[in-house]
Structures are given as structure tokens and as C-alpha cells.
Amino acid sequence: MEREHLKLVIVGHVDHGKSTLIGRLFFDTDSLPKEKIEEVKQICEALGKELEFAYVMDHLEEERSQGITIDTAQTFFKTEKRDYVIIDAPGHREFTKNMITGASQAEAAILIVDASEGVREQTRRHAYILGMLGLKQVIVAVNKMDLVDYSENVFNEVSKQTTDFLERIGIAPTYIIPISAKEGDNVAKASDRMKWYTGPTILQALDTFKKTEKRDENPLRFAVQDVYNIDGKRIIVGRVEAGTLRVGDNIIVLPTGEETTVETIEEFLKEDVKEAPSGKSTGITVADKLFIDRGHILYRKGEKAPHLLKEIKGNIFWMSKEPLVVGEKVVFKCSTQELPCTVKAIEKRIDSSTLEIIEENAEKLENREVGEVVLSFSTEVIVDDFNSTPDLGRFVIEKNYNISGGGIITHLER
Amino acid sequence: MITVIAIDALEYNLVEEFNMRNLKQEYYGKTDISEFSEPRTMVLWSSFMTGENKEEEILAKGDKEMWNTRIPHEETFFSHFENPFILDLPGYNYDLEQHERERRLLKEFFMEKDEEKKREIRKKYNENAFAHHRKIKERFLEALEGEYDFILGYFSVADVIGHLNFGNRMMMKMIYRDLDEIVSQVEGKKIVLSDHGMKAVGVFGDHSEYGFWSTNFKELGRPKITDFKSIILSETK
Amino acid sequence: MDYLDELESKSIYIIREAYKQFKDIAALWSIGKDSTTLVWLIRKAFYGKVPFPVVHIDTSYKFEEIYEFRDKWAKKWNLKLIVGRNEEAIKAGMGPHMGKLQCCTALKTEALKMTIDKYGFKALLLGIRRDEHGIRAKERYFSPRNREFQWNYKDQPPELWDQYKSKQEGEEHIRVHPLLHWTELDIWQYIKRENIPVVELYFAKNGKRYRSIGCKPCCSPIPSDADTIDKIIEELKTTNISERAGRAQDKERAYMMQKLRALGYM
């Protein structure tokens, strides 16, 4: 039986203990090569230092940067239930783009907050990004409890502070756990120094999380990527973004609105494929010779149709040194659609580190700011509710050929 | 008052890669040791303390005797100070026995054919170097509390460990981090100086053809090791 | 879909995106397990009709088995194979004895540059994985390089939700990494499931096998009894040996002794 993998991202303010927690998770689950730890331990002893997990992680990072092949054991840690793949997401504000790139692939997140420092600039920004990425499985780890004498009061204060602001951005953390990554409290083992806490450890909490929901049962959405002519066959290739595509399905092509039937599902070296589940990159042939091209979306007749809109409203996280300016034309990319749009309005401009509104009806959105924006199109764009079909409910904005912003559509009605 | 942290084989490129802020201080760069035929430890430190190129003189002693060099106090710029503290400096007052033991184990390592025994020798060699380093570090930190008008601490760990382990980035990084911490505990004007750097030969380390310098008070450009005598004396006048 | 299906679907999606954007594209095939898996996925993406060339950079120092494998499967799979060689340097006697770095630069990097120039490729598909490379979070699926193959990783645009950087005039070329999210173990499990052929050198013979293959003089086998894919998978799952083994250490030792003598240490 193949083991399940869950992709996990750990974020938080710099120095709040991210790499120590990663080291502790690896260590306590026996996922680190013994001789590596032994090696680091020996050098620590030789230098008269205490062993810190950060050193072990540093060691692995060094080896990786030297191009030394890393054993597979080091890229994930295991519990009895499944394997966890840790996706790297750097904390510094200069690396926000890398953080987003990493976190956008995660299925669950740990937001780490230093008990002695509380919520800081990056805590807020990272939390906002988790929300924007649609991550619902979030653990808040209140770390460095050893520095505050494992005090319940401090924990309560920090949790309140954290949940207060998470609430404002629409995140309800699944768990809030007091830990000491350095000492190992409540990471893999329940702490006997915090008897007042009766909730799960980090590992127990992680094991309750689910793999990204399968969307096989949702209304069908097939995004056309390209059309190939293979041995006289016209194969429409693309990805099932939601639902399950089946041979014989009556489908409607958007934006043209034409109807046809799925004749075959084409996969290399496979015959008689009957269906393609959500997430599958595949190809189909259809009964009628219709105009079908990249950016078209197919859905099943009789099911809920996607929306065709000339104007959308969404929340954008901007991540380019060149600002987004009202009135300018930028490129809108959503699933396989790519079309020009005009920035009609920036209704709110928000500081991602404080989450305060800087300005209403702003002219510009600067680097690392969040905006509620209205975008307008000259032709109709095919979009959907983010929760049912994430791939049609989120988009990126390209400016000067570079991805400069990512956003979620918030209003489908015009 | 000025403190010199003399670090054998501190490599410019590694300081940069590991981004060791205290080792770098405000101003840092490479020294020019191209006047010497080979980057030899004893030659370089002897030239440093006298402000003169001592290559010919030291080499004339032969490979064995050269390690026993003791330059008289009056010939060094240390004699310009009333109460200097010089710790374990080669060519002046370093622990002959300790450093000879290092060289002996190094030789044993390379002469040994048996892999198992080699491992044992390497272990002993490393342990010996680290033990010495811990001792030197302690004495240096103590000296910082003392009433001296000049302090120089010499740290051999990066060189000694480097020769057999330079390819072990973890070990080197931990050592650099430790040295970085030592520098961070020094107050006032300070100079970090190495005789030469180090480059990797597989897992081993060979001397590189430049040294490292850094200060917290002055840009030095690309100084020669013999320039430091006048730099230090003019800063303390 | 199971885990391997997910990996596969994402890679095929990226391959198709790359081809949609760049018609002047080629895949780099080192004949190793990763790039052979990449070629396999490309075949899947295009239903066996690979629409662009597959480039093998030949240093002339490769294992015999590599050349045999290349020619056999390039023919069977009907690939447009381009072999890139820096003939001038090979004739001049360039080899690892002149310095590993110099050798790699001349016979790999330069040869690749020459091939790119000759055919005018705007994009290259490569089989690199995140778990084998440093600075992991920094690598992207679509990664622009300049003329000197340099990569400005400090300021690259983000990549999210399967949206990749668009083509830009004046950019030298883009590297596309469809296998970025795979691990070494994933590759082997997929090879097993799909029955993908790999060079025999990966399998143990007389207690040794190669974990990665390339040029003969610079590769050394690791001790292993894994002579089947199943055993390799088992080995990867259980062992913790880092792969610093072998590697021409004797030469280094001899050189080091000589240097230490010159410095007066021995």
C-alpha cells in the first residue's frame, strides 16, 4: 500500500523558531539520519556547545547546497498515519514571493508565534497569505514556552492576540498549541510542564488533517490547454479542474455555448479509458467538429454552469516593485485563460503587515500590499466560486511578463 | 587599546558564504601575500610580528627546525606596548608540544593505509585540535577582562581541522560560527587577521594564496601582512 | 487519483504549457533515470509523438552502457535526437585530469551553449528535482537564464496555482523543470509502475551499483546489493548513507600529502 503524503508549510516571523520546529519534528519522528545527528553532536561537544536542532537543519541545508544527494528520509517526516512533506517557505519579508510560491503548494500550515514576542509583522503577513491561498487546516504553534516559564497566562494572552487578528482575515485556526520546539514540549510528546494544556500535540493535530478534498463529485470543469493532431485524431488536451469527466458526457463549451459529446478519453498506451477524475491532465475527442481552443472551459450539460463575467471583484496580494495602477491594462490569468483586463478601481488598499486599511479608492497598490480591486474585461471571462472550483476562482496578474499579483475572486455577481 | 584575533587559515570565501557578520566587521577583504613563494604559516606570522618579510630567514632553518622559531620580543612590534598579552602565536610563544602533536598525527594519517586506523587517527587528531581550541578560547576570553594595552589571540582550529576536514562544510561552519562568537565578545578596536585562507582538495584543505582581514575602524584595501605592524602602532598611538 | 497520478498529471500539465508557449523547445536527456522519466512523461503528454528534439550532451567520457541505451531507445521511441559535443575541446584532449571544473565547463556547459546557439532553442526541459538541489524554495518550474546560463534567483517572480511566467522578448532562454516536485524515491516508484527502461548501471553487480550516472572517470558506485527496482526502493527507504562515497579520494590524498610537504607540515 502506498503511504499518504500531506504537504505542510511552516510559516511565521523570522526567529520565532521555524527551523527549530522542523528539526524537532524530524528528530522526534526518527526521520533524521542518526549519523548526521551524531556528527553534529560531536562537533557541538568538541566546541563546548549544546546541540541545537537548528545546527542539524543547517547541516542538511549545507549538504543540499553542495549538491550532495539528500536521502529521501530527510525531505519528509513520518507518523504512523502518513508522511509529511515540508515545503520550504522563507520568512524574511524580502522573500515573500518565495514564501507564496512554497505555501501555494501546501495542504496544511503551521503558523508559529513566539510566546515572548507575540504577533509580529511577518506573522500577520504570512497569516494573510495562508488565508488568501485558501488554506483551512492551520495550526497556530505558540513557541518558546520555555522562555516564559510555561505560563498559561502568557499562552492565553498570545492566543487571544493571534485569534483576534486571524478572525479579521477570516481564518479560524484548527488548533492553538503551546510548544517548546527546543525542549520538545507538545511537539511529538505531550508536555508534563504544561499540565494545564489538555489539547493535542503538534503531531496528533497534524494527523487529524485531511488530504486536499477531492473534487470528483463537484460539477465538471475541464480547462482546455491545447489541441493536438495525432495520427489524424483531433485531441483536446487539458485538465479536469473539478468533477469527473466521462465518455459519453454531454458537454457545453464556454464561451461559445456550443454543445457536443465526449467520444473518447485519450491516454498514451491506454485503451478504453472511461473517465478522468478531478486533477487529471488528459485529452478527449468530441463528436462534433466545433471550434475549441486554449482557454475554453467545458462543463456538463444540466450541471451548474460557471459564470461569464465582464467585471470581477477580488482581493489581490501585490508582489512587485512596480505598483498596480488604476486605469492600466494588465494580463489576467485564470486556469488556462489569459486575457487583458483593465484595473477599474482599487477600492481598498491594505497594509499586509498590520492589516490596516491605508486608503480607500486608491490610485495604486504597492509591493506587499493587499487590495480589494475591480477588474474589467472587453470579452467575457469564465470564473467560478473559489470554494467549489479553486482553479476558476483564483487568478494571477501579469505585468511586464512577470507574475506580479495573486488574487481570489470575492464577488461573482456584478 | 586594540585586540587582534589572529585566525590561522580563515578563508575569505567561507566567511562570505556563511555570512559571518562578526568576522566580517565593518570593513573586510583579502590580504596580499603574493610576495611569498608559498603560504606558510610560520613564515607569515613571523613576518607579521616583525613587519618584515621573514621568508628567507625561516626557510633557512629547514622544515623541522622552522616550527621551533621563537622571535625575540624586542624584534616584534609587541615590544612597543607596555603590557601586551600574546596568546599561543606561532614564531613567538605558541605551545610547541601541542602543535608538534598535530603535525605528527597529520603525518600518521597520511602514512596509514588501513581505512579503519585512518578513521581512528583522524578522530584523535580532531579531538586534540578541539581540546586545544577550547583551552585557548577560555584563556582568551579571560584575557579580555585583564589590564592589557594590547591583546593578540591566535586560533589554530580552522587550519588544523581544515587540513583533514575542509570538505566537511558542517564542521567548518560550526567552527566559523564559534570564531564569530569569539570576535563578538571583544570590545573596542579590533582586527581579525589570517595568514592565508584555505581551499578544498576533496575532503581535505590546502592553503589558499591570500589571507583575510577585517576591522571595525578602518578600510585597509588590500594590505600586506607586513603592513599590520604600522597599522596597529599608528592606531594605538 | 493516487500520489503518483498527481505527480504525473502536474508534470504533463507543465510540459504541455511549455510547448504551448515555446515552439523552439528541446528536452535535455542525460540518459539518467530522471531525464529518462522526463522523456517518458513527454511521450505521454504528446501521445508518443514527441514534437521537439531531445538533446544529449556527450562529453565522450560517458559509460558505454549509456550510449547503447541512448541509441536503442531513441530509435524505439522515434525521438529526434540531437547529440551536442564540444568537438574542439575533445580533440584538444580536455578531460577530468585537467581539472574537474574546467572539464565540466568545456564539455558540458560549453557544449550545451553551442547546441542552444546552433538550433536556436528558446526553452529547455530539464529533469531536475527540488530534493537534489540546494536553495530549494528558490527554484521555479519556469526559470529564465541569461546568455551565461546565470540565474537571477534573488529577484524572480513568484509562481503559484500552476501559472507560469510568460515569454518575454530579449530573454535568452527559459528552463522548465517538470519534475521539480518529485523525489528520488518517487522517480523509482514511478519507473516501476510504468515499466520505464533505465540504464543497467543503476542495478547492483558484484555488490556495487551507481546511484547517479554520468561520466565514467567522475562517477563511483556505492556498495549495494540492490539489483532490482524493488530492492532499490527498499534501499532508499531504509538506508541513511549519504552519498559521499568513493570519488577519487586516493588522488586527493596523494595531492594533499605533496602539498603538506611543500608547506613544511610533514
PDB file of C-alpha atoms in Angstrom, chain A residues 107-268:
ATOM      1  CA  GLU A 107      -2.331  21.373   2.101  1.00  0.00           C
ATOM      2  CA  ALA A 108      -1.852  22.383   5.736  1.00  0.00           C
ATOM      3  CA  ALA A 109       0.090  25.023   7.607  1.00  0.00           C
ATOM      4  CA  ILE A 110       1.675  25.714  10.952  1.00  0.00           C
ATOM      5  CA  LEU A 111       1.830  29.376  11.874  1.00  0.00           C
ATOM      6  CA  ILE A 112       4.484  29.804  14.504  1.00  0.00           C
ATOM      7  CA  VAL A 113       4.339  32.621  17.069  1.00  0.00           C
ATOM      8  CA  ASP A 114       6.983  33.361  19.677  1.00  0.00           C
ATOM      9  CA  ALA A 115       5.348  33.316  23.133  1.00  0.00           C
ATOM     10  CA  SER A 116       7.630  36.058  24.381  1.00  0.00           C
ATOM     11  CA  GLU A 117       7.169  38.320  21.361  1.00  0.00           C
ATOM     12  CA  GLY A 118       3.643  37.655  20.221  1.00  0.00           C
ATOM     13  CA  VAL A 119       2.270  38.525  16.803  1.00  0.00           C
ATOM     14  CA  ARG A 120       4.690  40.434  14.608  1.00  0.00           C
ATOM     15  CA  GLU A 121       4.813  41.900  11.126  1.00  0.00           C
ATOM     16  CA  GLN A 122       5.558  38.651   9.297  1.00  0.00           C
ATOM     17  CA  THR A 123       3.080  36.721  11.412  1.00  0.00           C
ATOM     18  CA  ARG A 124       0.317  38.918  10.084  1.00  0.00           C
ATOM     19  CA  ARG A 125       1.545  38.916   6.504  1.00  0.00           C
ATOM     20  CA  HIS A 126       2.027  35.165   6.423  1.00  0.00           C
ATOM     21  CA  ALA A 127      -1.338  34.557   8.003  1.00  0.00           C
ATOM     22  CA  TYR A 128      -2.951  36.769   5.407  1.00  0.00           C
ATOM     23  CA  ILE A 129      -1.253  34.800   2.651  1.00  0.00           C
ATOM     24  CA  LEU A 130      -2.433  31.490   4.122  1.00  0.00           C
ATOM     25  CA  GLY A 131      -5.949  32.880   4.062  1.00  0.00           C
ATOM     26  CA  MET A 132      -5.607  34.095   0.509  1.00  0.00           C
ATOM     27  CA  LEU A 133      -4.271  30.714  -0.589  1.00  0.00           C
ATOM     28  CA  GLY A 134      -7.375  29.163   0.884  1.00  0.00           C
ATOM     29  CA  LEU A 135      -5.607  27.038   3.469  1.00  0.00           C
ATOM     30  CA  LYS A 136      -8.140  25.950   6.031  1.00  0.00           C
ATOM     31  CA  GLN A 137      -6.086  23.428   8.005  1.00  0.00           C
ATOM     32  CA  VAL A 138      -3.986  25.712  10.150  1.00  0.00           C
ATOM     33  CA  ILE A 139      -2.239  25.105  13.459  1.00  0.00           C
ATOM     34  CA  VAL A 140      -1.048  28.065  15.482  1.00  0.00           C
ATOM     35  CA  ALA A 141       2.010  26.949  17.451  1.00  0.00           C
ATOM     36  CA  VAL A 142       2.841  29.278  20.326  1.00  0.00           C
ATOM     37  CA  ASN A 143       6.538  28.513  20.572  1.00  0.00           C
ATOM     38  CA  LYS A 144       9.306  29.146  23.099  1.00  0.00           C
ATOM     39  CA  MET A 145       7.052  28.427  26.058  1.00  0.00           C
ATOM     40  CA  ASP A 146      10.258  27.519  27.917  1.00  0.00           C
ATOM     41  CA  LEU A 147      11.233  31.190  27.831  1.00  0.00           C
ATOM     42  CA  VAL A 148       8.034  32.242  29.603  1.00  0.00           C
ATOM     43  CA  ASP A 149       8.146  29.559  32.294  1.00  0.00           C
ATOM     44  CA  TYR A 150       5.425  27.557  30.551  1.00  0.00           C
ATOM     45  CA  SER A 151       2.958  30.126  31.769  1.00  0.00           C
ATOM     46  CA  GLU A 152      -0.690  29.557  30.994  1.00  0.00           C
ATOM     47  CA  ASN A 153      -1.368  33.270  31.264  1.00  0.00           C
ATOM     48  CA  VAL A 154       1.184  34.189  28.656  1.00  0.00           C
ATOM     49  CA  PHE A 155      -0.188  31.479  26.382  1.00  0.00           C
ATOM     50  CA  ASN A 156      -3.734  32.757  26.805  1.00  0.00           C
ATOM     51  CA  GLU A 157      -2.674  36.296  26.008  1.00  0.00           C
ATOM     52  CA  VAL A 158      -0.763  35.315  22.894  1.00  0.00           C
ATOM     53  CA  SER A 159      -3.560  33.023  21.691  1.00  0.00           C
ATOM     54  CA  LYS A 160      -6.101  35.749  22.151  1.00  0.00           C
ATOM     55  CA  GLN A 161      -3.965  38.238  20.286  1.00  0.00           C
ATOM     56  CA  THR A 162      -3.456  35.732  17.495  1.00  0.00           C
ATOM     57  CA  THR A 163      -7.038  34.586  17.113  1.00  0.00           C
ATOM     58  CA  ASP A 164      -8.276  38.181  17.220  1.00  0.00           C
ATOM     59  CA  PHE A 165      -6.388  39.118  14.142  1.00  0.00           C
ATOM     60  CA  LEU A 166      -6.884  35.774  12.397  1.00  0.00           C
ATOM     61  CA  GLU A 167     -10.597  36.312  12.795  1.00  0.00           C
ATOM     62  CA  ARG A 168     -10.322  39.622  10.992  1.00  0.00           C
ATOM     63  CA  ILE A 169      -8.899  37.903   7.960  1.00  0.00           C
ATOM     64  CA  GLY A 170     -11.304  35.003   8.064  1.00  0.00           C
ATOM     65  CA  ILE A 171      -9.040  32.260   9.366  1.00  0.00           C
ATOM     66  CA  ALA A 172     -10.238  30.015  12.156  1.00  0.00           C
ATOM     67  CA  PRO A 173      -7.182  28.029  13.267  1.00  0.00           C
ATOM     68  CA  THR A 174      -7.961  24.379  13.783  1.00  0.00           C
ATOM     69  CA  TYR A 175      -5.685  24.203  16.830  1.00  0.00           C
ATOM     70  CA  ILE A 176      -3.673  26.540  19.022  1.00  0.00           C
ATOM     71  CA  ILE A 177      -0.895  24.647  20.754  1.00  0.00           C
ATOM     72  CA  PRO A 178       1.661  25.845  23.336  1.00  0.00           C
ATOM     73  CA  ILE A 179       5.017  24.289  22.486  1.00  0.00           C
ATOM     74  CA  SER A 180       8.725  24.468  23.028  1.00  0.00           C
ATOM     75  CA  ALA A 181      10.380  23.224  19.864  1.00  0.00           C
ATOM     76  CA  LYS A 182      13.749  23.492  21.559  1.00  0.00           C
ATOM     77  CA  GLU A 183      12.785  21.340  24.547  1.00  0.00           C
ATOM     78  CA  GLY A 184      10.312  19.148  22.701  1.00  0.00           C
ATOM     79  CA  ASP A 185       7.181  20.060  24.629  1.00  0.00           C
ATOM     80  CA  ASN A 186       3.904  19.232  22.854  1.00  0.00           C
ATOM     81  CA  VAL A 187       5.568  18.593  19.514  1.00  0.00           C
ATOM     82  CA  ALA A 188       5.646  14.789  19.467  1.00  0.00           C
ATOM     83  CA  LYS A 189       5.261  14.255  23.177  1.00  0.00           C
ATOM     84  CA  ALA A 190       2.693  15.776  25.498  1.00  0.00           C
ATOM     85  CA  SER A 191       4.425  18.144  27.902  1.00  0.00           C
ATOM     86  CA  ASP A 192       4.401  17.439  31.617  1.00  0.00           C
ATOM     87  CA  ARG A 193       5.467  21.019  32.190  1.00  0.00           C
ATOM     88  CA  MET A 194       2.162  22.344  30.852  1.00  0.00           C
ATOM     89  CA  LYS A 195      -0.384  20.175  32.618  1.00  0.00           C
ATOM     90  CA  TRP A 196      -2.914  22.968  32.144  1.00  0.00           C
ATOM     91  CA  TYR A 197      -2.966  22.211  28.411  1.00  0.00           C
ATOM     92  CA  THR A 198      -5.019  19.177  27.509  1.00  0.00           C
ATOM     93  CA  GLY A 199      -5.255  19.501  23.724  1.00  0.00           C
ATOM     94  CA  PRO A 200      -3.351  17.546  21.110  1.00  0.00           C
ATOM     95  CA  THR A 201       0.379  17.732  20.365  1.00  0.00           C
ATOM     96  CA  ILE A 202       1.505  19.068  17.007  1.00  0.00           C
ATOM     97  CA  LEU A 203       1.785  15.554  15.572  1.00  0.00           C
ATOM     98  CA  GLN A 204      -1.614  14.495  16.862  1.00  0.00           C
ATOM     99  CA  ALA A 205      -3.118  17.643  15.421  1.00  0.00           C
ATOM    100  CA  LEU A 206      -1.463  17.108  12.041  1.00  0.00           C
ATOM    101  CA  ASP A 207      -2.743  13.559  11.890  1.00  0.00           C
ATOM    102  CA  THR A 208      -6.330  14.791  12.137  1.00  0.00           C
ATOM    103  CA  PHE A 209      -5.906  16.824   8.947  1.00  0.00           C
ATOM    104  CA  LYS A 210      -7.262  15.619   5.651  1.00  0.00           C
ATOM    105  CA  LYS A 211      -5.727  15.453   2.239  1.00  0.00           C
ATOM    106  CA  THR A 212      -6.987  18.185  -0.046  1.00  0.00           C
ATOM    107  CA  GLU A 213     -10.635  17.467  -0.653  1.00  0.00           C
ATOM    108  CA  LYS A 214     -11.204  15.513  -3.777  1.00  0.00           C
ATOM    109  CA  ARG A 215     -13.473  17.426  -6.054  1.00  0.00           C
ATOM    110  CA  ASP A 216     -14.508  14.415  -8.101  1.00  0.00           C
ATOM    111  CA  GLU A 217     -18.163  14.898  -7.137  1.00  0.00           C
ATOM    112  CA  ASN A 218     -18.365  18.604  -7.971  1.00  0.00           C
ATOM    113  CA  PRO A 219     -19.838  19.932 -11.215  1.00  0.00           C
ATOM    114  CA  LEU A 220     -17.485  19.159 -14.098  1.00  0.00           C
ATOM    115  CA  ARG A 221     -14.981  21.753 -15.278  1.00  0.00           C
ATOM    116  CA  PHE A 222     -12.478  20.842 -17.978  1.00  0.00           C
ATOM    117  CA  ALA A 223      -9.956  23.549 -18.904  1.00  0.00           C
ATOM    118  CA  VAL A 224      -8.620  23.320 -22.449  1.00  0.00           C
ATOM    119  CA  GLN A 225      -4.871  23.690 -22.634  1.00  0.00           C
ATOM    120  CA  ASP A 226      -4.174  22.947 -26.295  1.00  0.00           C
ATOM    121  CA  VAL A 227      -5.386  20.965 -29.297  1.00  0.00           C
ATOM    122  CA  TYR A 228      -3.160  18.328 -30.884  1.00  0.00           C
ATOM    123  CA  ASN A 229      -3.487  16.473 -34.152  1.00  0.00           C
ATOM    124  CA  ILE A 230      -2.162  12.989 -33.550  1.00  0.00           C
ATOM    125  CA  ASP A 231      -2.459  10.454 -36.357  1.00  0.00           C
ATOM    126  CA  GLY A 232      -5.440  12.262 -37.797  1.00  0.00           C
ATOM    127  CA  LYS A 233      -7.179  12.464 -34.438  1.00  0.00           C
ATOM    128  CA  ARG A 234      -8.031  15.865 -33.002  1.00  0.00           C
ATOM    129  CA  ILE A 235      -7.226  15.549 -29.320  1.00  0.00           C
ATOM    130  CA  ILE A 236      -8.299  18.330 -26.992  1.00  0.00           C
ATOM    131  CA  VAL A 237      -5.855  18.279 -24.100  1.00  0.00           C
ATOM    132  CA  GLY A 238      -6.369  19.908 -20.741  1.00  0.00           C
ATOM    133  CA  ARG A 239      -7.081  19.314 -17.117  1.00  0.00           C
ATOM    134  CA  VAL A 240     -10.151  18.307 -15.196  1.00  0.00           C
ATOM    135  CA  GLU A 241     -10.328  21.178 -12.703  1.00  0.00           C
ATOM    136  CA  ALA A 242     -13.369  19.774 -10.899  1.00  0.00           C
ATOM    137  CA  GLY A 243     -15.752  16.857 -11.159  1.00  0.00           C
ATOM    138  CA  THR A 244     -15.220  13.667 -13.133  1.00  0.00           C
ATOM    139  CA  LEU A 245     -15.178  13.604 -16.914  1.00  0.00           C
ATOM    140  CA  ARG A 246     -16.766  10.551 -18.530  1.00  0.00           C
ATOM    141  CA  VAL A 247     -17.028   9.164 -22.028  1.00  0.00           C
ATOM    142  CA  GLY A 248     -20.492   9.933 -23.369  1.00  0.00           C
ATOM    143  CA  ASP A 249     -20.905  13.121 -21.320  1.00  0.00           C
ATOM    144  CA  ASN A 250     -22.947  15.854 -22.942  1.00  0.00           C
ATOM    145  CA  ILE A 251     -20.803  18.914 -22.616  1.00  0.00           C
ATOM    146  CA  ILE A 252     -21.107  22.603 -23.284  1.00  0.00           C
ATOM    147  CA  VAL A 253     -18.127  24.622 -24.489  1.00  0.00           C
ATOM    148  CA  LEU A 254     -17.626  28.069 -22.996  1.00  0.00           C
ATOM    149  CA  PRO A 255     -17.554  30.822 -24.036  1.00  0.00           C
ATOM    150  CA  THR A 256     -19.188  29.714 -27.311  1.00  0.00           C
ATOM    151  CA  GLY A 257     -22.025  27.835 -25.639  1.00  0.00           C
ATOM    152  CA  GLU A 258     -21.942  25.042 -28.230  1.00  0.00           C
ATOM    153  CA  GLU A 259     -22.857  21.509 -27.295  1.00  0.00           C
ATOM    154  CA  THR A 260     -21.217  18.175 -28.047  1.00  0.00           C
ATOM    155  CA  THR A 261     -20.450  14.739 -26.624  1.00  0.00           C
ATOM    156  CA  VAL A 262     -17.212  13.269 -25.249  1.00  0.00           C
ATOM    157  CA  GLU A 263     -16.337  10.440 -27.623  1.00  0.00           C
ATOM    158  CA  THR A 264     -13.105   9.149 -26.144  1.00  0.00           C
ATOM    159  CA  ILE A 265     -10.701   9.909 -23.352  1.00  0.00           C
ATOM    160  CA  GLU A 266      -7.211   9.637 -24.766  1.00  0.00           C
ATOM    161  CA  GLU A 267      -4.269   8.463 -22.737  1.00  0.00           C
ATOM    162  CA  PHE A 268      -0.997   7.233 -24.124  1.00  0.00           C
TER     163      PHE A 268
END
